[in-house]
CSV table of C-alpha atoms in Angstrom, one decimal:
chain,number,residue,atom,x,y,z
A,1,MET,CA,0.2,-0.2,-0.2
A,2,ASN,CA,1.9,3.0,-0.9
A,3,GLU,CA,1.2,6.4,0.8
A,4,ASP,CA,-1.5,8.2,-1.5
A,5,THR,CA,-3.4,5.4,-1.1
A,6,LEU,CA,-2.9,5.6,2.9
A,7,ILE,CA,-3.7,9.3,2.5
A,8,LEU,CA,-7.4,8.4,0.8
A,9,ALA,CA,-7.5,5.6,3.1
A,10,GLY,CA,-7.3,9.0,5.9
A,11,LEU,CA,-8.7,11.6,4.4
A,12,GLY,CA,-11.7,9.1,4.0
A,13,LEU,CA,-11.8,7.9,7.8
A,14,ALA,CA,-11.7,11.8,8.2
A,15,VAL,CA,-14.6,12.5,7.0
A,16,GLY,CA,-17.0,9.4,8.2
A,17,LEU,CA,-15.9,9.9,11.3
A,18,SER,CA,-16.9,14.1,10.9
A,19,ILE,CA,-19.8,12.8,9.7
A,20,ALA,CA,-21.2,10.5,12.7
A,21,LEU,CA,-19.9,13.1,15.4
A,22,ALA,CA,-22.2,15.0,13.6
A,23,ALA,CA,-25.4,13.1,13.1
A,24,TRP,CA,-24.3,12.1,16.9
A,25,THR,CA,-24.5,15.8,17.9
A,26,LEU,CA,-27.7,16.7,16.4
A,27,GLY,CA,-29.3,13.8,17.5
A,28,ARG,CA,-28.6,14.7,20.8
A,29,ALA,CA,-29.8,17.9,20.3
A,30,VAL,CA,-33.4,16.7,18.4
A,31,ALA,CA,-33.5,13.9,21.5
A,32,GLU,CA,-32.8,16.7,24.2
A,33,VAL,CA,-35.8,18.5,23.0
A,34,PRO,CA,-38.9,17.6,25.3
A,35,GLU,CA,-42.6,16.8,23.9
A,36,GLU,CA,-45.4,20.6,24.5
A,37,ASP,CA,-48.0,20.1,26.0
A,38,ARG,CA,-50.4,21.1,24.4
A,39,GLU,CA,-53.6,19.5,25.9
A,40,TYR,CA,-55.4,22.7,27.0
A,41,LYS,CA,-53.8,24.9,23.9
A,42,ASP,CA,-55.4,24.8,19.9
A,43,PRO,CA,-53.7,24.0,16.5
A,44,PRO,CA,-51.4,25.8,15.2
A,45,PRO,CA,-52.5,26.0,11.4
A,46,LEU,CA,-52.0,24.7,8.4
A,47,GLY,CA,-49.1,25.9,7.3
A,48,PHE,CA,-47.6,25.5,10.9
A,49,ARG,CA,-48.7,21.4,11.3
A,50,LEU,CA,-46.8,21.1,8.4
A,51,VAL,CA,-42.9,22.1,9.5
A,52,TRP,CA,-44.5,21.7,12.8
A,53,TRP,CA,-41.1,19.4,15.0
A,54,PRO,CA,-38.7,21.7,13.7
A,55,ILE,CA,-40.4,24.6,14.4
A,56,GLN,CA,-40.4,23.1,17.7
A,57,TRP,CA,-37.4,21.7,17.4
A,58,ILE,CA,-35.7,24.8,17.0
A,59,SER,CA,-37.9,27.3,19.3
A,60,TYR,CA,-36.7,25.3,22.1
A,61,TYR,CA,-33.2,26.7,21.8
A,62,LEU,CA,-34.3,30.0,20.5
A,63,ASP,CA,-36.3,30.8,23.2
A,64,PRO,CA,-33.4,32.0,25.8
A,65,LEU,CA,-31.9,34.3,22.7
A,66,LEU,CA,-35.0,36.7,22.3
A,67,PRO,CA,-35.1,39.1,24.6
A,68,ALA,CA,-38.1,40.0,26.5
A,69,ARG,CA,-39.4,42.5,25.0
A,70,GLN,CA,-39.7,41.6,21.6
A,71,GLN,CA,-41.6,38.4,22.6
A,72,THR,CA,-43.7,40.7,24.9
A,73,ALA,CA,-44.7,42.6,21.9
A,74,LEU,CA,-44.9,39.3,19.5
A,75,MET,CA,-47.3,37.9,22.0
A,76,GLY,CA,-49.5,41.2,21.7
A,77,ARG,CA,-49.4,40.9,17.8
A,78,LEU,CA,-50.3,36.6,17.8
A,79,ARG,CA,-53.1,37.8,20.4
A,80,LYS,CA,-54.5,40.1,18.5
A,81,ALA,CA,-54.4,37.6,15.9
A,82,GLY,CA,-56.6,34.6,17.9
A,83,LEU,CA,-52.7,32.9,18.4
A,84,ASP,CA,-52.0,32.9,21.7
A,85,TYR,CA,-53.3,29.6,22.4
A,86,SER,CA,-52.0,27.5,19.0
A,87,LEU,CA,-48.2,29.6,18.9
A,88,ARG,CA,-45.0,30.8,21.3
A,89,PRO,CA,-43.5,33.9,19.6
A,90,ALA,CA,-39.5,31.7,19.8
A,91,GLN,CA,-42.2,29.4,17.4
A,92,PHE,CA,-43.4,32.8,15.4
A,93,ILE,CA,-39.5,33.3,14.7
A,94,ALA,CA,-38.6,30.2,14.6
A,95,ALA,CA,-41.4,29.5,11.8
A,96,ARG,CA,-39.5,32.8,9.8
A,97,LEU,CA,-36.0,30.7,9.5
A,98,LEU,CA,-37.2,27.4,8.5
A,99,GLY,CA,-39.4,29.3,5.8
A,100,ALA,CA,-36.5,31.1,4.7
A,101,LEU,CA,-34.8,28.2,4.7
A,102,LEU,CA,-36.9,25.9,3.1
A,103,MET,CA,-37.8,29.2,0.5
A,104,ALA,CA,-33.8,29.6,-0.2
A,105,GLY,CA,-33.3,25.3,-1.0
A,106,LEU,CA,-36.5,25.9,-3.2
A,107,PHE,CA,-35.2,28.6,-5.2
A,108,TYR,CA,-31.4,27.1,-5.5
A,109,TRP,CA,-33.4,23.7,-7.1
A,110,LEU,CA,-35.9,25.9,-9.6
A,111,LEU,CA,-32.5,27.9,-10.5
A,112,GLU,CA,-31.0,24.0,-10.9
A,113,SER,CA,-33.8,22.6,-12.9
A,114,PHE,CA,-33.6,24.9,-16.0
A,115,ASP,CA,-30.8,24.2,-18.8
A,116,ARG,CA,-28.1,25.4,-17.0
A,117,SER,CA,-26.3,25.2,-21.2
A,118,GLY,CA,-27.0,28.1,-23.0
A,119,ALA,CA,-26.3,29.3,-26.6
A,120,ASP,CA,-23.1,30.0,-25.5
A,121,GLY,CA,-22.3,26.5,-23.5
A,122,LYS,CA,-22.2,28.3,-20.7
A,123,GLY,CA,-24.5,28.0,-17.0
A,124,PHE,CA,-26.0,30.0,-14.0
A,125,THR,CA,-23.0,31.7,-11.9
A,126,ASP,CA,-22.0,31.1,-8.9
A,127,THR,CA,-23.3,34.6,-7.8
A,128,LEU,CA,-26.6,34.4,-9.4
A,129,TYR,CA,-27.2,31.1,-7.9
A,130,TRP,CA,-25.9,33.2,-4.3
A,131,GLN,CA,-29.3,36.0,-5.4
A,132,VAL,CA,-31.8,33.5,-6.1
A,133,SER,CA,-30.7,31.0,-2.9
A,134,LEU,CA,-30.4,35.2,-0.6
A,135,LEU,CA,-34.5,36.8,-2.3
A,136,GLY,CA,-35.6,33.1,-1.5
A,137,ALA,CA,-34.5,33.0,1.4
A,138,LEU,CA,-35.7,36.9,2.2
A,139,PHE,CA,-39.4,35.9,0.8
A,140,GLY,CA,-39.2,32.6,3.1
A,141,TRP,CA,-38.8,35.5,6.0
A,142,ILE,CA,-40.8,38.2,5.3
A,143,TYR,CA,-44.0,36.2,4.1
A,144,PRO,CA,-44.9,34.6,7.5
A,145,ALA,CA,-44.8,38.3,8.6
A,146,ILE,CA,-47.3,39.6,6.2
A,147,TRP,CA,-49.4,36.3,7.2
A,148,LEU,CA,-50.2,37.7,10.4
A,149,ARG,CA,-50.2,41.0,9.7
A,150,ASP,CA,-53.2,39.8,6.8
A,151,ALA,CA,-54.9,37.7,10.2
A,152,ILE,CA,-55.3,40.5,12.5
A,153,GLN,CA,-56.4,42.9,9.6
A,154,HIS,CA,-58.9,40.1,9.0
A,155,ARG,CA,-60.0,38.5,12.8
A,156,ARG,CA,-60.4,43.1,12.9
A,157,ARG,CA,-62.7,43.5,10.3
A,158,GLU,CA,-64.8,40.8,11.1
A,159,LEU,CA,-65.5,42.0,14.7
A,160,LEU,CA,-66.2,45.2,14.4
A,161,LYS,CA,-68.6,44.1,12.2
A,162,ALA,CA,-70.3,41.2,14.3
A,163,LEU,CA,-70.2,43.4,16.8
A,164,PRO,CA,-73.5,46.1,16.8
A,165,PHE,CA,-75.6,42.4,16.3
A,166,PHE,CA,-74.3,41.1,18.8
A,167,LEU,CA,-74.2,43.4,20.9
A,168,ASP,CA,-78.4,43.6,19.3
A,169,ILE,CA,-78.6,39.7,21.3
A,170,ILE,CA,-77.1,41.1,25.0
A,171,THR,CA,-79.6,44.6,24.4
A,172,LEU,CA,-83.0,42.2,24.0
A,173,CYS,CA,-82.2,39.6,26.2
A,174,VAL,CA,-81.3,42.5,29.9
A,175,GLU,CA,-84.5,44.4,28.8
A,176,ALA,CA,-86.4,40.9,28.3
A,177,GLY,CA,-85.3,40.2,32.5
A,178,LEU,CA,-81.5,38.2,31.8
A,179,ASN,CA,-78.7,39.6,33.6
A,180,PHE,CA,-75.5,40.6,32.3
A,181,GLN,CA,-74.5,36.9,32.0
A,182,GLY,CA,-77.2,34.8,30.9
A,183,ALA,CA,-77.3,37.8,28.1
A,184,LEU,CA,-74.6,36.6,27.5
A,185,HIS,CA,-74.1,33.2,27.3
A,186,GLN,CA,-78.0,33.1,25.2
A,187,ALA,CA,-75.5,36.5,22.8
A,188,VAL,CA,-72.7,33.3,22.4
A,189,LEU,CA,-75.5,30.7,22.1
A,190,LYS,CA,-77.5,32.5,19.6
A,191,GLY,CA,-74.9,34.4,17.7
A,192,PRO,CA,-73.3,33.4,14.4
A,193,ARG,CA,-69.7,32.2,14.5
A,194,GLY,CA,-66.9,34.1,14.7
A,195,VAL,CA,-64.8,35.9,15.7
A,196,LEU,CA,-66.6,37.9,18.1
A,197,ARG,CA,-68.0,34.5,19.5
A,198,ASP,CA,-65.5,33.3,20.2
A,199,GLU,CA,-64.3,35.9,22.8
A,200,PHE,CA,-67.7,36.0,24.7
A,201,GLN,CA,-66.8,32.2,25.2
A,202,ARG,CA,-63.8,32.6,26.7
A,203,VAL,CA,-65.4,35.7,28.6
A,204,LEU,CA,-67.7,32.6,30.1
A,205,ARG,CA,-64.9,30.2,30.7
A,206,ASP,CA,-62.9,32.8,32.4
A,207,VAL,CA,-66.2,33.7,34.3
A,208,ARG,CA,-66.8,30.0,35.0
A,209,ALA,CA,-63.1,29.1,36.5
A,210,GLY,CA,-63.6,31.8,38.8
A,211,LYS,CA,-62.5,34.9,37.5
A,212,PRO,CA,-64.7,38.8,38.5
A,213,ARG,CA,-67.0,39.2,35.6
A,214,ALA,CA,-65.1,43.0,35.7
A,215,GLU,CA,-61.1,41.7,35.6
A,216,ALA,CA,-62.4,38.3,33.2
A,217,LEU,CA,-64.1,41.9,30.6
A,218,ARG,CA,-61.0,43.9,31.1
A,219,THR,CA,-58.7,40.6,29.9
A,220,LEU,CA,-61.3,40.7,26.5
A,221,ALA,CA,-60.5,44.6,25.9
A,222,GLN,CA,-57.1,43.9,26.8
A,223,ARG,CA,-56.5,41.1,24.3
A,224,VAL,CA,-59.0,42.6,21.1
A,225,ASN,CA,-57.9,46.0,21.9
A,226,GLU,CA,-60.3,48.0,19.4
A,227,GLY,CA,-61.7,51.3,20.5
A,228,PRO,CA,-65.0,49.6,20.1
A,229,MET,CA,-65.1,47.1,22.5
A,230,THR,CA,-62.9,48.9,25.1
A,231,ASN,CA,-66.0,51.4,25.1
A,232,PHE,CA,-68.2,48.6,25.7
A,233,VAL,CA,-66.1,47.1,28.8
A,234,ALA,CA,-66.3,49.9,30.1
A,235,SER,CA,-69.6,51.3,29.9
A,236,VAL,CA,-70.8,47.9,31.1
A,237,ILE,CA,-67.7,48.3,34.0
A,238,GLN,CA,-69.5,52.0,35.0
A,239,ALA,CA,-72.6,50.7,34.3
A,240,GLU,CA,-72.4,47.9,36.7
A,241,ARG,CA,-70.6,50.2,39.7
A,242,LEU,CA,-72.1,52.9,39.6
A,243,GLY,CA,-75.9,50.3,39.8
A,244,MET,CA,-77.3,51.6,36.9
A,245,ASN,CA,-80.0,49.5,34.6
A,246,LEU,CA,-77.5,48.5,31.7
A,247,GLY,CA,-80.5,47.6,29.4
A,248,PRO,CA,-80.4,51.9,27.8
A,249,VAL,CA,-76.5,52.0,28.0
A,250,LEU,CA,-76.9,48.7,26.3
A,251,ARG,CA,-79.3,49.8,23.9
A,252,ALA,CA,-77.2,53.6,23.1
A,253,GLN,CA,-73.6,51.0,22.3
A,254,ALA,CA,-75.1,49.4,19.9
A,255,ASP,CA,-77.3,51.7,18.3
A,256,GLN,CA,-73.6,53.6,18.7
A,257,GLN,CA,-71.8,51.2,17.3
A,258,ARG,CA,-74.0,50.7,13.9
A,259,ALA,CA,-74.2,54.1,12.9
A,260,GLU,CA,-69.5,53.7,13.2
A,261,ARG,CA,-70.6,50.5,11.1
A,262,PHE,CA,-72.6,52.7,8.6
A,263,LEU,CA,-69.9,55.8,8.3
A,264,ARG,CA,-67.2,52.5,8.0
A,265,ALA,CA,-68.9,51.4,5.0
A,266,GLU,CA,-69.3,54.8,3.6
A,267,LYS,CA,-65.8,55.5,4.4
A,268,LEU,CA,-64.9,52.2,1.9
A,269,ALA,CA,-66.9,53.9,-0.6
A,270,MET,CA,-65.6,56.3,-0.9
A,271,GLU,CA,-62.5,55.2,-1.2
A,272,ALA,CA,-63.1,53.0,-4.0
A,273,PRO,CA,-62.9,55.4,-7.3
A,274,VAL,CA,-59.5,56.6,-5.8
A,275,LYS,CA,-58.4,52.7,-5.0
A,276,LEU,CA,-59.3,52.2,-8.9
A,277,LEU,CA,-57.8,54.8,-10.0
A,278,PHE,CA,-54.4,52.9,-10.6
A,279,PRO,CA,-55.1,50.0,-11.7
A,280,LEU,CA,-57.5,51.8,-14.9
A,281,ILE,CA,-55.1,53.7,-15.8
A,282,ALA,CA,-52.3,51.1,-16.1
A,283,PHE,CA,-54.4,48.3,-17.3
A,284,ILE,CA,-57.5,49.0,-18.4
A,285,PHE,CA,-56.9,53.0,-20.9
A,286,PRO,CA,-54.4,51.0,-22.7
A,287,CYS,CA,-56.5,47.9,-23.7
A,288,THR,CA,-59.6,50.8,-25.4
A,289,PHE,CA,-56.9,52.9,-26.6
A,290,ILE,CA,-55.3,49.7,-28.4
A,291,VAL,CA,-59.2,49.0,-29.3
A,292,LEU,CA,-59.5,52.0,-30.2
A,293,PHE,CA,-56.3,52.6,-32.7
A,294,PHE,CA,-55.7,50.3,-34.1
A,295,PRO,CA,-57.8,49.5,-36.8
A,296,ILE,CA,-57.2,53.1,-37.7
A,297,VAL,CA,-53.6,51.9,-37.6
A,298,VAL,CA,-53.8,49.2,-40.3
A,299,LYS,CA,-56.3,52.0,-42.7
A,300,PHE,CA,-53.0,54.7,-43.0
A,301,LEU,CA,-50.5,51.4,-43.1
A,302,GLU,CA,-52.6,49.7,-45.8
A,303,ALA,CA,-52.5,53.2,-47.4
A,304,GLY,CA,-48.9,54.2,-46.9
A,305,ILE,CA,-49.5,56.5,-45.2
Protein backbone atom coordinates (compact mmCIF):
# COMPACT_ATOMS: atom_id res chain seq x y z
CA MET A 1 0.00 0.00 0.00
CA ASN A 2 1.60 3.22 -1.13
CA GLU A 3 1.57 6.58 0.57
CA ASP A 4 -1.23 8.10 -1.59
CA THR A 5 -3.55 5.25 -0.69
CA LEU A 6 -2.88 5.76 3.01
CA ILE A 7 -3.60 9.49 2.70
CA LEU A 8 -6.89 8.85 0.88
CA ALA A 9 -7.90 6.23 3.42
CA GLY A 10 -7.10 8.63 6.28
CA LEU A 11 -9.11 11.41 4.66
CA GLY A 12 -12.07 9.08 4.09
CA LEU A 13 -11.91 7.90 7.69
CA ALA A 14 -11.76 11.50 8.95
CA VAL A 15 -14.74 12.52 6.82
CA GLY A 16 -16.74 9.50 7.97
CA LEU A 17 -15.95 10.21 11.63
CA SER A 18 -16.92 13.87 11.17
CA ILE A 19 -20.25 12.94 9.62
CA ALA A 20 -20.92 10.41 12.36
CA LEU A 21 -20.03 12.96 15.06
CA ALA A 22 -22.28 15.58 13.49
CA ALA A 23 -25.15 13.07 13.24
CA TRP A 24 -24.64 12.02 16.86
CA THR A 25 -24.59 15.65 18.04
CA LEU A 26 -27.72 16.46 16.06
CA GLY A 27 -29.46 13.39 17.46
CA ARG A 28 -28.57 14.39 21.02
CA ALA A 29 -29.80 17.92 20.42
CA VAL A 30 -33.11 16.64 19.02
CA ALA A 31 -33.53 14.13 21.86
CA GLU A 32 -33.08 16.85 24.49
CA VAL A 33 -36.11 18.80 23.23
CA PRO A 34 -39.05 17.94 25.53
CA GLU A 35 -42.48 17.25 24.09
CA GLU A 36 -44.82 20.22 24.42
CA ASP A 37 -47.99 19.77 26.44
CA ARG A 38 -50.74 21.04 24.11
CA GLU A 39 -53.73 19.60 25.96
CA TYR A 40 -55.14 23.06 26.69
CA LYS A 41 -53.90 24.73 23.51
CA ASP A 42 -55.46 25.23 20.13
CA PRO A 43 -53.97 23.47 17.09
CA PRO A 44 -51.51 25.62 15.12
CA PRO A 45 -52.40 26.79 11.60
CA LEU A 46 -52.06 24.32 8.74
CA GLY A 47 -48.80 25.71 7.38
CA PHE A 48 -47.20 25.41 10.81
CA ARG A 49 -48.52 21.88 11.36
CA LEU A 50 -46.78 20.64 8.19
CA VAL A 51 -43.35 21.46 9.63
CA TRP A 52 -44.22 21.43 13.32
CA TRP A 53 -41.40 19.19 14.55
CA PRO A 54 -38.57 21.36 13.14
CA ILE A 55 -40.35 24.46 14.45
CA GLN A 56 -40.56 22.93 17.92
CA TRP A 57 -36.87 21.94 17.90
CA ILE A 58 -35.67 25.36 16.72
CA SER A 59 -37.93 27.25 19.13
CA TYR A 60 -36.62 25.27 22.11
CA TYR A 61 -33.09 26.57 21.57
CA LEU A 62 -34.24 29.98 20.32
CA ASP A 63 -36.48 30.84 23.26
CA PRO A 64 -33.67 31.77 25.73
CA LEU A 65 -32.05 34.02 23.10
CA LEU A 66 -35.08 36.22 22.40
CA PRO A 67 -35.30 39.47 24.42
CA ALA A 68 -38.27 39.76 26.74
CA ARG A 69 -39.39 42.98 25.07
CA GLN A 70 -39.51 41.35 21.64
CA GLN A 71 -41.41 38.36 23.02
CA THR A 72 -43.97 40.66 24.67
CA ALA A 73 -44.53 42.68 21.49
CA LEU A 74 -44.84 39.57 19.34
CA MET A 75 -47.17 37.94 21.87
CA GLY A 76 -49.42 40.99 21.61
CA ARG A 77 -49.62 40.60 17.84
CA LEU A 78 -50.33 36.89 18.14
CA ARG A 79 -53.06 37.67 20.65
CA LYS A 80 -54.66 40.17 18.28
CA ALA A 81 -54.61 37.49 15.57
CA GLY A 82 -56.22 34.94 17.92
CA LEU A 83 -53.11 32.74 17.97
CA ASP A 84 -52.00 33.23 21.57
CA TYR A 85 -53.19 29.71 22.48
CA SER A 86 -51.70 28.22 19.30
CA LEU A 87 -48.18 29.65 18.99
CA ARG A 88 -45.50 31.06 21.22
CA PRO A 89 -43.29 33.94 20.05
CA ALA A 90 -40.27 31.64 19.79
CA GLN A 91 -42.26 29.23 17.63
CA PHE A 92 -43.30 32.02 15.27
CA ILE A 93 -39.69 33.23 14.92
CA ALA A 94 -38.58 29.62 14.38
CA ALA A 95 -41.20 29.29 11.63
CA ARG A 96 -39.78 32.39 9.93
CA LEU A 97 -36.24 31.00 10.10
CA LEU A 98 -37.36 27.63 8.80
CA GLY A 99 -39.35 29.33 6.03
CA ALA A 100 -36.27 31.29 5.00
CA LEU A 101 -34.18 28.10 4.78
CA LEU A 102 -36.84 26.16 2.89
CA MET A 103 -37.52 28.94 0.39
CA ALA A 104 -33.80 29.48 -0.20
CA GLY A 105 -33.43 25.78 -1.01
CA LEU A 106 -36.54 25.83 -3.19
CA PHE A 107 -35.36 28.83 -5.21
CA TYR A 108 -31.93 27.21 -5.61
CA TRP A 109 -33.57 23.99 -6.84
CA LEU A 110 -35.82 25.86 -9.27
CA LEU A 111 -32.83 27.66 -10.75
CA GLU A 112 -30.93 24.37 -10.93
CA SER A 113 -33.84 22.72 -12.76
CA PHE A 114 -33.49 25.10 -15.72
CA ASP A 115 -31.20 24.24 -18.58
CA ARG A 116 -27.76 25.43 -17.57
CA SER A 117 -26.29 25.18 -21.05
CA GLY A 118 -27.22 28.18 -23.14
CA ALA A 119 -26.29 28.97 -26.70
CA ASP A 120 -22.73 29.71 -25.67
CA GLY A 121 -22.45 26.56 -23.57
CA LYS A 122 -22.17 28.50 -20.32
CA GLY A 123 -24.45 28.02 -17.34
CA PHE A 124 -25.58 30.26 -14.56
CA THR A 125 -22.91 31.90 -12.45
CA ASP A 126 -22.41 31.25 -8.76
CA THR A 127 -23.29 34.87 -8.05
CA LEU A 128 -26.72 34.34 -9.60
CA TYR A 129 -27.26 31.28 -7.42
CA TRP A 130 -26.40 33.28 -4.33
CA GLN A 131 -28.68 36.13 -5.35
CA VAL A 132 -31.62 33.82 -6.09
CA SER A 133 -31.11 31.93 -2.82
CA LEU A 134 -30.98 35.16 -0.84
CA LEU A 135 -34.14 36.32 -2.58
CA GLY A 136 -35.88 33.08 -1.60
CA ALA A 137 -34.65 33.39 2.00
CA LEU A 138 -35.93 36.97 2.16
CA PHE A 139 -39.32 35.88 0.84
CA GLY A 140 -39.50 33.00 3.34
CA TRP A 141 -38.62 35.33 6.21
CA ILE A 142 -41.06 38.12 5.27
CA TYR A 143 -44.09 36.05 4.26
CA PRO A 144 -45.06 34.85 7.81
CA ALA A 145 -45.05 38.47 8.99
CA ILE A 146 -47.30 39.47 6.08
CA TRP A 147 -49.58 36.53 6.85
CA LEU A 148 -49.80 37.57 10.51
CA ARG A 149 -50.63 41.16 9.55
CA ASP A 150 -53.37 40.00 7.20
CA ALA A 151 -54.77 37.70 9.89
CA ILE A 152 -54.93 40.61 12.35
CA GLN A 153 -56.67 42.85 9.82
CA HIS A 154 -59.16 40.12 8.84
CA ARG A 155 -59.94 39.41 12.48
CA ARG A 156 -60.42 43.13 13.18
CA ARG A 157 -62.82 43.57 10.26
CA GLU A 158 -64.83 40.53 11.28
CA LEU A 159 -65.01 41.68 14.89
CA LEU A 160 -66.17 45.21 14.08
CA LYS A 161 -68.72 43.87 11.63
CA ALA A 162 -70.29 41.44 14.13
CA LEU A 163 -70.18 43.70 17.21
CA PRO A 164 -73.49 45.60 16.60
CA PHE A 165 -75.40 42.34 16.05
CA PHE A 166 -74.10 40.79 19.26
CA LEU A 167 -74.83 43.98 21.17
CA ASP A 168 -78.42 43.85 19.90
CA ILE A 169 -78.79 40.27 21.15
CA ILE A 170 -77.31 41.14 24.56
CA THR A 171 -79.54 44.23 24.81
CA LEU A 172 -82.70 42.27 23.99
CA CYS A 173 -81.84 39.59 26.53
CA VAL A 174 -81.10 42.14 29.27
CA GLU A 175 -84.31 44.05 28.55
CA ALA A 176 -86.20 40.74 28.67
CA GLY A 177 -85.04 40.16 32.25
CA LEU A 178 -81.78 38.22 32.02
CA ASN A 179 -78.64 39.31 33.81
CA PHE A 180 -75.55 40.27 31.85
CA GLN A 181 -73.89 36.86 32.12
CA GLY A 182 -77.06 35.11 30.96
CA ALA A 183 -77.34 37.57 28.07
CA LEU A 184 -73.75 36.79 27.07
CA HIS A 185 -74.56 33.09 27.19
CA GLN A 186 -77.56 33.56 24.91
CA ALA A 187 -75.49 35.66 22.52
CA VAL A 188 -72.92 32.86 22.31
CA LEU A 189 -75.66 30.28 21.71
CA LYS A 190 -77.67 32.27 19.15
CA GLY A 191 -75.01 34.41 17.52
CA PRO A 192 -73.16 33.52 14.32
CA ARG A 193 -69.83 31.77 14.49
CA GLY A 194 -66.81 33.99 14.30
CA VAL A 195 -64.22 35.95 16.22
CA LEU A 196 -66.59 37.80 18.56
CA ARG A 197 -68.48 34.66 19.52
CA ASP A 198 -65.22 32.96 20.46
CA GLU A 199 -64.15 35.97 22.51
CA PHE A 200 -67.43 36.12 24.45
CA GLN A 201 -67.25 32.38 25.00
CA ARG A 202 -63.78 32.86 26.41
CA VAL A 203 -65.14 35.51 28.79
CA LEU A 204 -67.80 33.08 30.03
CA ARG A 205 -65.14 30.40 30.47
CA ASP A 206 -63.02 32.78 32.55
CA VAL A 207 -66.00 33.69 34.73
CA ARG A 208 -66.87 30.04 35.32
CA ALA A 209 -63.23 29.40 36.25
CA GLY A 210 -63.58 31.92 39.09
CA LYS A 211 -62.31 35.15 37.57
CA PRO A 212 -64.40 38.26 38.46
CA ARG A 213 -66.62 39.40 35.63
CA ALA A 214 -65.14 42.89 35.51
CA GLU A 215 -61.63 41.47 35.28
CA ALA A 216 -62.69 39.02 32.56
CA LEU A 217 -64.18 41.89 30.56
CA ARG A 218 -61.03 44.00 31.00
CA THR A 219 -58.98 41.05 29.78
CA LEU A 220 -61.27 40.86 26.75
CA ALA A 221 -60.68 44.56 25.99
CA GLN A 222 -56.91 44.14 26.34
CA ARG A 223 -56.91 41.02 24.20
CA VAL A 224 -58.95 42.57 21.38
CA ASN A 225 -57.40 46.04 21.73
CA GLU A 226 -60.07 47.83 19.67
CA GLY A 227 -61.73 51.13 20.52
CA PRO A 228 -65.38 50.01 20.16
CA MET A 229 -64.83 46.95 22.35
CA THR A 230 -62.97 49.03 24.95
CA ASN A 231 -65.86 51.52 25.08
CA PHE A 232 -68.39 48.70 25.45
CA VAL A 233 -66.45 47.08 28.31
CA ALA A 234 -65.90 50.40 30.09
CA SER A 235 -69.62 51.27 29.83
CA VAL A 236 -70.73 47.91 31.22
CA ILE A 237 -68.25 47.99 34.12
CA GLN A 238 -69.16 51.60 34.97
CA ALA A 239 -72.90 50.87 34.87
CA GLU A 240 -72.54 47.84 37.14
CA ARG A 241 -70.34 49.77 39.56
CA LEU A 242 -72.88 52.60 39.83
CA GLY A 243 -75.88 50.29 39.98
CA MET A 244 -77.41 51.61 36.76
CA ASN A 245 -79.83 49.74 34.53
CA LEU A 246 -77.84 47.96 31.83
CA GLY A 247 -80.62 48.07 29.24
CA PRO A 248 -80.33 51.75 28.21
CA VAL A 249 -76.54 51.61 28.35
CA LEU A 250 -76.37 48.59 26.06
CA ARG A 251 -78.97 50.07 23.73
CA ALA A 252 -76.91 53.24 23.39
CA GLN A 253 -73.77 51.19 22.72
CA ALA A 254 -75.56 49.10 20.07
CA ASP A 255 -76.87 52.22 18.30
CA GLN A 256 -73.44 53.84 18.38
CA GLN A 257 -71.68 50.78 16.98
CA ARG A 258 -74.27 50.42 14.24
CA ALA A 259 -73.78 54.06 13.24
CA GLU A 260 -70.00 53.65 13.27
CA ARG A 261 -70.24 50.55 11.10
CA PHE A 262 -72.33 52.51 8.59
CA LEU A 263 -69.74 55.31 8.60
CA ARG A 264 -66.93 52.79 7.99
CA ALA A 265 -68.86 51.38 5.04
CA GLU A 266 -69.33 54.89 3.63
CA LYS A 267 -65.63 55.58 4.02
CA LEU A 268 -64.69 52.40 2.15
CA ALA A 269 -67.17 53.25 -0.61
CA MET A 270 -65.63 56.71 -1.01
CA GLU A 271 -62.10 55.24 -1.10
CA ALA A 272 -62.97 52.76 -3.86
CA PRO A 273 -62.77 55.24 -6.81
CA VAL A 274 -59.37 56.47 -5.64
CA LYS A 275 -58.05 52.90 -5.35
CA LEU A 276 -59.37 52.06 -8.82
CA LEU A 277 -57.62 55.04 -10.41
CA PHE A 278 -54.21 53.39 -10.85
CA PRO A 279 -55.54 50.09 -12.36
CA LEU A 280 -57.74 52.18 -14.63
CA ILE A 281 -54.85 54.26 -15.95
CA ALA A 282 -52.27 51.47 -16.03
CA PHE A 283 -54.30 48.60 -17.47
CA ILE A 284 -57.78 49.50 -18.70
CA PHE A 285 -57.07 52.72 -20.62
CA PRO A 286 -54.14 51.26 -22.66
CA CYS A 287 -56.25 48.25 -23.69
CA THR A 288 -59.11 50.53 -24.66
CA PHE A 289 -56.84 52.74 -26.75
CA ILE A 290 -55.33 49.67 -28.47
CA VAL A 291 -58.78 48.39 -29.40
CA LEU A 292 -59.87 51.82 -30.69
CA PHE A 293 -56.76 52.87 -32.57
CA PHE A 294 -55.55 49.52 -33.95
CA PRO A 295 -58.00 49.49 -36.93
CA ILE A 296 -57.11 53.12 -37.69
CA VAL A 297 -53.38 52.36 -37.67
CA VAL A 298 -53.95 49.34 -39.94
CA LYS A 299 -55.91 51.50 -42.38
CA PHE A 300 -53.08 54.04 -42.50
CA LEU A 301 -50.49 51.31 -43.05
CA GLU A 302 -52.51 49.77 -45.87
CA ALA A 303 -52.93 53.20 -47.50
CA GLY A 304 -49.17 53.71 -47.31
CA ILE A 305 -49.38 56.83 -45.16
